[in-house]
Amino acid sequence: MAVANAAVKIPLQAPAAEKRVRNRAATEQAILDAAKRLLAEEGFQNFGINAVARGAGCDKQLIYRYYGGLNGLVEAIGTDLGSWVADRIPDDTGGMFLLTYGDLMERLSLLFLDALRADPLMRRIVAWEVSESSEQVRRLSEARSRALAGWIERMRGSLAPPKGVDAQAVNAMIFAAIQHIVLASAVSDQCAGLVLKNGRDWEKAATALKRIVRGVYG
Amino acid sequence: MAVANAAVKIPLQAPAAEKRVRNRAATEQAILDAAKRLLAEEGFQNFGINAVARGAGCDKQLIYRYYGGLNGLVEAIGTDLGSWVADRIPDDTGGMFLLTYGDLMERLSLLFLDALRADPLMRRIVAWEVSESSEQVRRLSEARSRALAGWIERMRGSLAPPKGVDAQAVNAMIFAAIQHIVLASAVSDQCAGLVLKNGRDWEKAATALKRIVRGVYG
DNA sequence: CTTGCTATTCACCGCCCGGTGACAGATTGG
DNA sequence: CCAATCTGTCACCGGGCGGTGAATAGCAAG
């Protein structure tokens, strides 16, 4: 009764309903999309040539041809990141008047918190950043950093931080806190003993964040 | 003059100067040490049965026999973590009188910052925690969390947080900030645009941290 | 010495990975 | 029509992984 030949292939991906059309641009896009999807959903751990090719429903050879391998593909993701960020974080003040630097930082913090919570790809990239120091991830990290810095710069306008406070260091701390708390919660629904499951939990976190910002910038 | 047989073994690890003595306890310890060393130095990415066995200079079969596989070994690392923490973070107040909750949190923050900076194993574990949600890492995470909570509890003594502040949430933010900034700096010498190379850079970070704590707790 | 027991090693399996060379079908230009 | 080119597929390689069954080397008691 045993199956004669062991190698029964299971069609894991791309049920083949749609026939592959010969179209390089579309294939490139499919590969890039698959890469982003895979990274966002599975994380960087199982991110590889074979997995991306499977996800894109094409042969891995095409990834070498069109992107020059994984490195090039990751770089392409990085290039996308700019517009990606711009699409997901509002650029205006949301109809509020930001009178003080404290107003600004409070708003930036909360926006960044929500944006990161809602963006699995960005989360995976941040997790990657703190886990590995390869050239690949460094490029990605720089792209992300640039996009973020640009956003902050645009929002800042002409507001200047108060004297006597090392705003750069303090802000780095604040953004670090946001990133870590979001990463930790995405993986285990808690961070340093603080449960972060439902909306009420996150309200507490947001309140704490505001308190910290206001404590420093008034 | 070529060597007849191709398989010239290069003695990568354990130069064989010391002959393996038949001693189960010692071997178990060697395996555990190798695992911790490997995890601390290489990170969780290439952490596996084969690598640990190589590092310990013994056969991987022994890891299965003595620890029941990688899971058991990781669990053993977790068990160690309690004493590990106790050895590395001072338990007393360092001769200072902590009069207020702000005093306490300032001191805890700085101690934790330094301890984490000095402990690569702990850093790798934290990075692991935010990158993967397997059962393995969950155990490790819990062990770390417990050890840390115990330490804080011991240090806290009878000091109570001020009313009107959600100390748990705020503290989670503060510890999150510390963890992320240390992780990021360990990998890329910077975090959110803030350079963190030499001691002066870290003084800035510490000052910012104090400012944040004092801003909240006075 | 022989008989066990225990610690340790060895050989091997199947699997998936990254990477490459050769091939097949469509499209285009002369 | 043929030839060149482009897009896409396939088969294969070496290597490392996790995992397992069997053999071997040292010790201890009888």
Coordinates of C-alpha atoms (C1' of nucleotides) in Angstrom, one line a residue:
Chain A
M1 CA 0.0 0.0 0.0
A2 CA 2.9 2.3 0.4
V3 CA 3.4 4.9 -2.3
A4 CA 5.8 3.6 -4.8
N5 CA 7.9 6.7 -5.1
A6 CA 8.6 8.7 -2.0
A7 CA 8.9 12.1 -3.6
V8 CA 5.3 13.2 -3.8
K9 CA 5.5 16.9 -4.4
I10 CA 3.0 19.0 -2.5
P11 CA 2.2 22.3 -4.3
L12 CA 2.9 24.5 -1.3
Q13 CA 2.6 27.9 -2.9
A14 CA 1.0 29.5 -5.9
P15 CA -1.8 27.0 -6.9
A16 CA -0.8 27.6 -10.5
A17 CA -4.3 29.0 -11.4
E18 CA -2.7 31.9 -13.1
K19 CA -0.2 31.0 -15.8
R20 CA 3.1 32.8 -15.5
V21 CA 3.3 35.4 -18.2
R22 CA 6.6 36.3 -19.6
N23 CA 7.1 39.7 -18.1
R24 CA 10.3 40.7 -16.4
A25 CA 9.0 43.8 -14.6
A26 CA 6.1 41.9 -13.1
T27 CA 8.3 39.1 -12.0
E28 CA 10.7 41.5 -10.4
Q29 CA 7.9 43.0 -8.5
A30 CA 6.5 39.6 -7.5
I31 CA 9.9 38.7 -6.1
L32 CA 10.2 42.0 -4.2
D33 CA 6.7 41.6 -2.8
A34 CA 7.4 38.0 -1.8
A35 CA 10.6 39.1 -0.1
K36 CA 8.8 41.8 1.9
R37 CA 6.0 39.6 2.8
L38 CA 8.2 36.8 3.9
L39 CA 10.4 39.0 6.0
A40 CA 7.3 40.6 7.6
E41 CA 5.6 37.4 8.3
E42 CA 8.4 35.0 9.1
G43 CA 11.2 37.2 10.2
F44 CA 14.8 37.3 9.2
Q45 CA 15.5 33.8 10.6
N46 CA 14.2 31.8 7.7
F47 CA 14.7 34.5 5.1
G48 CA 16.7 33.0 2.2
I49 CA 16.9 32.6 -1.5
N50 CA 14.9 29.4 -1.6
A51 CA 12.1 30.7 0.6
V52 CA 11.7 33.9 -1.4
A53 CA 11.7 32.0 -4.7
R54 CA 9.0 29.7 -3.3
G55 CA 7.0 32.6 -2.1
A56 CA 7.2 34.4 -5.4
G57 CA 6.4 31.2 -7.3
C58 CA 9.4 31.4 -9.5
D59 CA 12.8 29.9 -9.7
K60 CA 15.5 31.2 -7.5
Q61 CA 17.8 31.7 -10.5
L62 CA 15.7 34.7 -11.4
I63 CA 16.6 36.3 -8.1
Y64 CA 20.2 36.0 -8.9
R65 CA 19.6 37.4 -12.4
Y66 CA 17.4 40.3 -11.5
Y67 CA 18.8 41.3 -8.1
G68 CA 22.2 39.8 -8.0
G69 CA 21.3 37.5 -5.1
L70 CA 19.9 38.1 -1.6
N71 CA 22.1 41.1 -1.0
G72 CA 20.7 43.0 -3.9
L73 CA 17.2 42.0 -3.0
V74 CA 17.6 43.3 0.5
E75 CA 19.0 46.5 -0.9
A76 CA 16.0 46.8 -3.0
I77 CA 13.8 46.5 0.1
G78 CA 15.8 49.2 1.7
T79 CA 15.3 51.5 -1.3
D80 CA 11.5 50.9 -1.0
L81 CA 11.7 51.8 2.7
G82 CA 11.6 55.5 2.1
S83 CA 8.2 55.6 0.4
W84 CA 7.1 52.8 2.7
V85 CA 7.6 55.1 5.7
A86 CA 6.1 58.1 4.0
D87 CA 3.0 56.1 3.3
R88 CA 2.5 55.0 6.8
I89 CA 3.3 57.9 9.1
P90 CA 1.3 61.1 8.7
D91 CA 3.4 64.0 7.7
D92 CA 1.2 66.8 9.1
T93 CA 0.3 67.8 12.6
G94 CA -3.1 66.2 12.4
G95 CA -4.8 69.6 12.8
M96 CA -3.1 70.3 16.1
F97 CA -0.9 73.2 16.9
L98 CA 2.4 72.1 18.2
L99 CA 3.5 75.1 20.2
T100 CA 6.3 73.6 22.2
Y101 CA 9.0 71.1 21.7
G102 CA 7.2 69.0 24.2
D103 CA 4.1 69.0 22.2
L104 CA 6.1 67.9 19.2
M105 CA 7.9 65.1 20.9
E106 CA 4.7 63.8 22.5
R107 CA 3.0 63.7 19.1
L108 CA 6.0 62.1 17.4
S109 CA 6.4 59.5 20.1
L110 CA 2.8 58.4 19.9
L111 CA 2.7 58.4 16.1
F112 CA 5.9 56.3 15.9
L113 CA 4.5 53.9 18.5
D114 CA 1.4 53.3 16.5
A115 CA 3.1 53.1 13.2
L116 CA 5.6 50.5 14.4
R117 CA 2.8 48.5 16.1
A118 CA 1.0 48.4 12.8
D119 CA 4.0 47.6 10.6
P120 CA 5.3 44.0 10.9
L121 CA 8.0 44.5 8.2
M122 CA 9.5 47.4 10.1
R123 CA 9.4 45.5 13.3
R124 CA 11.2 42.5 11.7
I125 CA 13.8 44.9 10.4
V126 CA 14.4 46.4 13.8
A127 CA 14.7 43.0 15.3
W128 CA 17.2 42.1 12.6
E129 CA 19.2 45.2 13.3
V130 CA 19.8 44.3 16.9
S131 CA 20.6 40.7 16.2
E132 CA 23.1 40.7 13.5
S133 CA 25.7 43.0 12.1
S134 CA 26.2 41.8 8.6
E135 CA 26.6 44.2 5.7
Q136 CA 23.1 43.3 4.5
V137 CA 21.4 44.5 7.6
R138 CA 23.6 47.5 7.9
R139 CA 22.3 48.8 4.6
L140 CA 18.7 48.2 5.6
S141 CA 19.3 49.8 9.0
E142 CA 20.8 52.9 7.3
A143 CA 17.8 53.2 5.0
R144 CA 15.4 53.0 7.9
S145 CA 17.4 55.5 9.9
R146 CA 17.4 57.9 7.0
A147 CA 13.7 57.6 6.4
L148 CA 13.0 58.1 10.0
A149 CA 15.3 61.1 10.5
G150 CA 13.8 62.7 7.4
W151 CA 10.3 62.3 8.8
I152 CA 11.3 63.8 12.1
E153 CA 13.0 66.7 10.4
R154 CA 10.0 67.5 8.4
M155 CA 7.7 67.4 11.4
R156 CA 10.0 69.4 13.6
G157 CA 9.6 72.5 11.5
S158 CA 11.3 75.4 13.3
L159 CA 10.8 74.1 16.9
A160 CA 14.0 74.0 18.8
P161 CA 14.6 71.8 21.9
P162 CA 14.9 73.6 25.2
K163 CA 18.4 74.6 26.4
G164 CA 20.1 72.5 29.0
V165 CA 18.7 69.2 27.7
D166 CA 20.7 66.9 25.4
A167 CA 17.7 66.4 23.2
Q168 CA 19.5 64.0 20.9
A169 CA 20.4 61.6 23.7
V170 CA 17.0 61.9 25.4
N171 CA 15.2 61.3 22.1
A172 CA 17.3 58.3 21.3
M173 CA 16.3 56.9 24.7
I174 CA 12.6 57.6 24.0
F175 CA 12.7 56.0 20.5
A176 CA 14.7 53.1 21.9
A177 CA 12.0 52.5 24.5
I178 CA 9.3 52.6 21.9
Q179 CA 11.1 50.2 19.6
H180 CA 11.9 47.7 22.3
I181 CA 8.5 47.7 23.9
V182 CA 6.8 47.1 20.5
L183 CA 9.2 44.4 19.6
A184 CA 8.8 42.6 22.9
S185 CA 5.0 42.8 22.8
A186 CA 4.9 41.5 19.2
V187 CA 6.7 38.4 20.4
S188 CA 5.4 37.7 23.9
D189 CA 2.6 40.2 24.6
Q190 CA 4.6 41.8 27.4
C191 CA 7.7 43.7 28.2
A192 CA 9.5 43.9 31.5
G193 CA 6.5 42.6 33.4
L194 CA 4.1 44.9 31.7
V195 CA 1.3 43.0 29.9
L196 CA 0.5 44.4 26.5
K197 CA -2.4 42.6 25.0
N198 CA -5.5 44.7 24.5
G199 CA -6.1 48.4 23.8
R200 CA -6.3 49.3 27.4
D201 CA -2.8 48.0 28.1
W202 CA -1.5 50.1 25.2
E203 CA -3.3 53.1 26.6
K204 CA -1.3 52.7 29.8
A205 CA 1.9 52.4 27.8
A206 CA 1.0 55.5 25.8
T207 CA 0.2 57.4 29.0
A208 CA 3.6 56.4 30.5
L209 CA 5.3 57.5 27.3
K210 CA 3.6 60.9 27.4
R211 CA 4.5 61.2 31.1
I212 CA 8.2 60.6 30.3
V213 CA 8.2 63.0 27.4
R214 CA 6.5 65.7 29.5
G215 CA 8.8 65.0 32.4
V216 CA 11.7 65.9 30.3
Y217 CA 10.4 68.6 28.0
G218 CA 7.6 70.0 30.1
Chain B
M1 CA 54.2 15.3 -1.8
A2 CA 50.5 15.8 -1.5
V3 CA 48.8 14.2 1.4
A4 CA 47.4 10.9 0.2
N5 CA 44.0 11.2 1.7
A6 CA 42.0 14.4 1.2
A7 CA 40.4 14.5 4.6
V8 CA 43.0 16.4 6.5
K9 CA 41.3 17.3 9.7
I10 CA 42.0 20.8 11.0
P11 CA 41.7 20.9 14.8
L12 CA 39.4 23.9 15.1
Q13 CA 38.6 23.6 18.7
A14 CA 40.2 22.1 21.8
P15 CA 43.8 21.5 20.6
A16 CA 43.6 18.1 22.2
A17 CA 46.5 19.0 24.6
E18 CA 44.3 17.8 27.5
K19 CA 43.1 14.3 27.1
R20 CA 39.4 13.8 27.8
V21 CA 39.0 12.2 31.2
R22 CA 36.1 10.1 31.8
N23 CA 34.0 12.3 34.0
R24 CA 30.4 12.9 33.4
A25 CA 30.0 15.9 35.7
A26 CA 33.0 17.7 34.1
T27 CA 31.7 16.9 30.6
E28 CA 28.3 18.3 31.5
Q29 CA 29.9 21.4 32.8
A30 CA 32.0 21.7 29.6
I31 CA 28.9 21.4 27.5
L32 CA 27.1 24.1 29.5
D33 CA 30.1 26.4 29.4
A34 CA 30.5 25.9 25.7
A35 CA 26.8 26.7 25.1
K36 CA 26.9 29.9 27.1
R37 CA 30.2 30.9 25.5
L38 CA 28.8 30.2 22.0
L39 CA 25.6 32.0 22.6
A40 CA 27.4 35.0 24.1
E41 CA 30.0 35.2 21.3
E42 CA 28.1 34.2 18.2
G43 CA 24.5 34.9 19.1
F44 CA 21.5 32.7 18.7
Q45 CA 21.7 32.5 14.9
N46 CA 24.2 29.8 14.7
F47 CA 23.4 28.3 18.0
G48 CA 22.9 24.6 17.4
I49 CA 23.7 21.1 18.5
N50 CA 26.6 20.7 16.2
A51 CA 28.2 24.0 17.1
V52 CA 27.9 23.4 20.9
A53 CA 29.4 20.0 20.6
R54 CA 32.3 21.4 18.5
G55 CA 32.8 24.1 21.1
A56 CA 32.7 21.6 24.0
G57 CA 35.1 19.3 22.2
C58 CA 32.8 16.3 22.5
D59 CA 30.3 14.4 20.5
K60 CA 26.8 15.9 20.1
Q61 CA 25.3 12.6 21.3
L62 CA 26.4 13.6 24.8
I63 CA 24.2 16.7 24.7
Y64 CA 21.2 14.5 23.9
R65 CA 22.1 12.1 26.6
Y66 CA 22.9 14.6 29.4
Y67 CA 20.5 17.4 28.5
G68 CA 17.9 15.7 26.4
G69 CA 18.8 17.9 23.4
L70 CA 19.1 21.7 22.8
N71 CA 15.9 22.5 24.6
G72 CA 17.1 20.9 27.8
L73 CA 20.4 22.7 27.4
V74 CA 18.8 26.0 26.9
E75 CA 16.7 25.3 30.0
A76 CA 19.9 24.6 31.9
I77 CA 21.2 28.0 30.8
G78 CA 18.1 29.5 32.1
T79 CA 18.5 27.9 35.5
D80 CA 22.0 29.3 35.7
L81 CA 20.7 32.7 34.9
G82 CA 19.6 33.4 38.4
S83 CA 23.0 33.1 40.0
W84 CA 24.5 34.7 36.9
V85 CA 22.5 37.8 37.5
A86 CA 23.2 37.8 41.2
D87 CA 26.9 37.6 40.5
R88 CA 26.9 40.6 38.2
I89 CA 24.6 43.2 39.6
P90 CA 25.3 44.5 43.1
D91 CA 22.6 43.9 45.6
D92 CA 23.3 46.7 48.0
T93 CA 22.9 50.4 47.6
G94 CA 26.6 51.0 47.2
G95 CA 26.8 52.9 50.4
M96 CA 24.2 55.4 49.2
F97 CA 21.1 56.3 51.0
L98 CA 18.2 55.9 48.7
L99 CA 15.7 58.3 50.2
T100 CA 13.1 58.5 47.4
Y101 CA 11.7 56.3 44.7
G102 CA 13.5 58.6 42.2
D103 CA 16.8 57.9 43.9
L104 CA 16.1 54.2 43.7
M105 CA 15.1 54.2 40.1
E106 CA 18.0 56.3 39.0
R107 CA 20.4 53.9 40.7
L108 CA 18.6 50.8 39.3
S109 CA 18.6 52.2 35.8
L110 CA 22.3 53.0 35.8
L111 CA 23.2 49.7 37.4
F112 CA 21.2 47.8 34.8
L113 CA 22.7 49.8 32.0
D114 CA 26.2 49.0 33.0
A115 CA 25.4 45.4 33.8
L116 CA 23.9 44.8 30.4
R117 CA 26.7 46.5 28.6
A118 CA 29.1 44.2 30.3
D119 CA 27.3 41.0 29.8
P120 CA 27.2 39.7 26.2
L121 CA 25.3 36.6 27.1
M122 CA 22.5 38.6 28.5
R123 CA 22.5 40.8 25.5
R124 CA 22.2 37.9 23.1
I125 CA 19.3 36.5 25.1
V126 CA 17.5 39.8 25.0
A127 CA 18.0 40.0 21.2
W128 CA 16.8 36.4 21.0
E129 CA 13.7 37.3 23.0
V130 CA 12.6 40.0 20.5
S131 CA 13.4 37.9 17.4
E132 CA 11.7 34.6 18.0
S133 CA 8.8 33.2 20.0
S134 CA 9.7 29.6 20.3
E135 CA 9.2 27.6 23.4
Q136 CA 12.9 27.6 24.0
V137 CA 13.3 31.3 24.1
R138 CA 10.2 31.7 26.1
R139 CA 11.7 29.7 29.0
L140 CA 14.8 31.6 28.8
S141 CA 12.9 34.9 28.8
E142 CA 10.9 33.9 31.8
A143 CA 14.1 33.0 33.7
R144 CA 15.6 36.3 32.9
S145 CA 12.5 38.2 33.8
R146 CA 12.2 36.4 37.2
A147 CA 15.9 37.1 38.0
L148 CA 15.5 40.7 37.2
A149 CA 12.2 41.2 39.0
G150 CA 13.7 39.5 42.1
W151 CA 16.7 41.8 42.0
I152 CA 14.5 44.9 41.7
E153 CA 12.3 43.7 44.5
R154 CA 15.3 43.2 46.8
M155 CA 16.6 46.6 46.0
R156 CA 13.3 48.3 46.4
G157 CA 13.0 47.6 50.0
S158 CA 10.1 49.5 51.4
L159 CA 10.2 52.4 49.0
A160 CA 6.9 53.0 47.3
P161 CA 6.4 54.8 44.0
P162 CA 4.7 58.2 44.1
K163 CA 0.9 58.3 43.7
G164 CA -0.5 59.3 40.4
V165 CA 2.2 57.6 38.3
D166 CA 1.8 54.2 36.7
A167 CA 5.2 53.1 37.9
Q168 CA 5.0 49.7 36.3
A169 CA 4.4 51.1 32.9
V170 CA 6.9 53.9 33.2
N171 CA 9.5 51.5 34.5
A172 CA 8.8 49.1 31.6
M173 CA 9.5 52.0 29.3
I174 CA 12.7 52.9 31.0
F175 CA 14.0 49.3 31.0
A176 CA 13.0 48.9 27.4
A177 CA 15.0 52.0 26.5
I178 CA 18.0 50.6 28.3
Q179 CA 17.8 47.2 26.7
H180 CA 17.3 48.6 23.2
I181 CA 20.0 51.2 23.4
V182 CA 22.5 48.6 24.6
L183 CA 21.6 46.1 22.0
A184 CA 21.8 48.6 19.2
S185 CA 25.1 49.9 20.3
A186 CA 26.6 46.4 20.7
V187 CA 25.8 45.8 17.0
S188 CA 26.3 49.1 15.3
D189 CA 27.8 51.5 17.9
Q190 CA 24.8 53.8 17.6
C191 CA 21.1 54.0 18.3
A192 CA 18.6 56.3 16.6
G193 CA 21.3 58.6 15.4
L194 CA 23.1 58.8 18.7
V195 CA 26.7 57.6 18.5
L196 CA 27.7 55.2 21.3
K197 CA 31.4 54.4 21.0
N198 CA 33.5 55.7 23.8
G199 CA 33.0 56.4 27.4
R200 CA 32.0 60.0 26.8
D201 CA 29.2 58.9 24.6
W202 CA 27.9 56.6 27.2
E203 CA 28.1 59.4 29.8
K204 CA 25.7 61.4 27.6
A205 CA 23.4 58.4 27.5
A206 CA 23.5 58.0 31.2
T207 CA 22.8 61.6 31.8
A208 CA 19.8 61.4 29.5
L209 CA 18.6 58.4 31.3
K210 CA 18.9 60.2 34.7
R211 CA 17.0 63.1 33.3
I212 CA 14.2 60.9 32.1
V213 CA 14.0 59.2 35.5
R214 CA 14.1 62.4 37.4
G215 CA 11.6 64.0 35.1
V216 CA 9.1 61.3 36.0
Y217 CA 9.9 60.6 39.6
G218 CA 11.4 63.9 40.7
Chain C
dC1 C1' 40.4 -12.4 33.8
dT2 C1' 35.7 -11.9 32.9
dT3 C1' 31.5 -9.5 33.2
dG4 C1' 29.1 -5.8 33.4
dC5 C1' 28.2 -0.7 33.3
dT6 C1' 29.0 3.9 31.9
dA7 C1' 31.1 7.5 29.3
dT8 C1' 32.4 8.6 24.8
dT9 C1' 32.9 8.3 19.9
dC10 C1' 31.7 7.0 15.1
dA11 C1' 29.2 6.4 11.0
dC12 C1' 25.3 7.3 8.8
dC13 C1' 20.6 9.1 7.4
dG14 C1' 17.4 12.5 5.3
dC15 C1' 16.7 17.3 4.7
dC16 C1' 17.3 21.8 3.2
dC17 C1' 20.4 25.4 2.2
dG18 C1' 23.0 28.5 -1.3
dG19 C1' 24.9 28.3 -5.7
dT20 C1' 25.6 27.1 -10.7
dG21 C1' 25.4 25.2 -15.5
dA22 C1' 22.6 23.7 -19.0
dC23 C1' 18.3 23.7 -21.2
dA24 C1' 13.4 25.1 -23.1
dG25 C1' 10.0 28.3 -24.8
dA26 C1' 8.7 32.9 -26.3
dT27 C1' 9.9 37.2 -28.7
dT28 C1' 12.2 40.0 -31.7
dG29 C1' 15.1 41.5 -35.6
dG30 C1' 17.3 40.8 -39.9
Chain D
dC1 C1' 12.8 31.8 -42.2
dC2 C1' 16.6 31.6 -39.2
dA3 C1' 19.3 33.4 -35.4
dA4 C1' 19.9 35.9 -31.5
dT5 C1' 18.1 37.3 -27.2
dC6 C1' 15.3 37.3 -23.3
dT7 C1' 12.4 34.9 -19.7
dG8 C1' 11.9 31.1 -17.1
dT9 C1' 12.7 26.1 -15.5
dC10 C1' 15.3 22.1 -14.2
dA11 C1' 18.7 19.1 -12.3
dC12 C1' 22.5 18.9 -9.9
dC13 C1' 26.4 19.9 -6.5
dG14 C1' 28.8 20.3 -2.0
dG15 C1' 28.0 21.2 2.6
dG16 C1' 25.9 21.8 7.1
dC17 C1' 22.2 20.8 9.8
dG18 C1' 19.4 17.9 13.5
dG19 C1' 18.9 13.3 14.8
dT20 C1' 19.8 8.1 15.7
dG21 C1' 21.8 3.3 16.2
dA22 C1' 25.7 0.9 16.9
dA23 C1' 30.3 0.3 18.2
dT24 C1' 34.3 1.4 21.4
dA25 C1' 37.1 2.6 25.4
dG26 C1' 37.8 2.9 30.3
dC27 C1' 36.4 1.7 35.0
dA28 C1' 34.7 -1.4 39.1
dA29 C1' 33.3 -5.4 41.2
dG30 C1' 33.1 -10.4 41.3

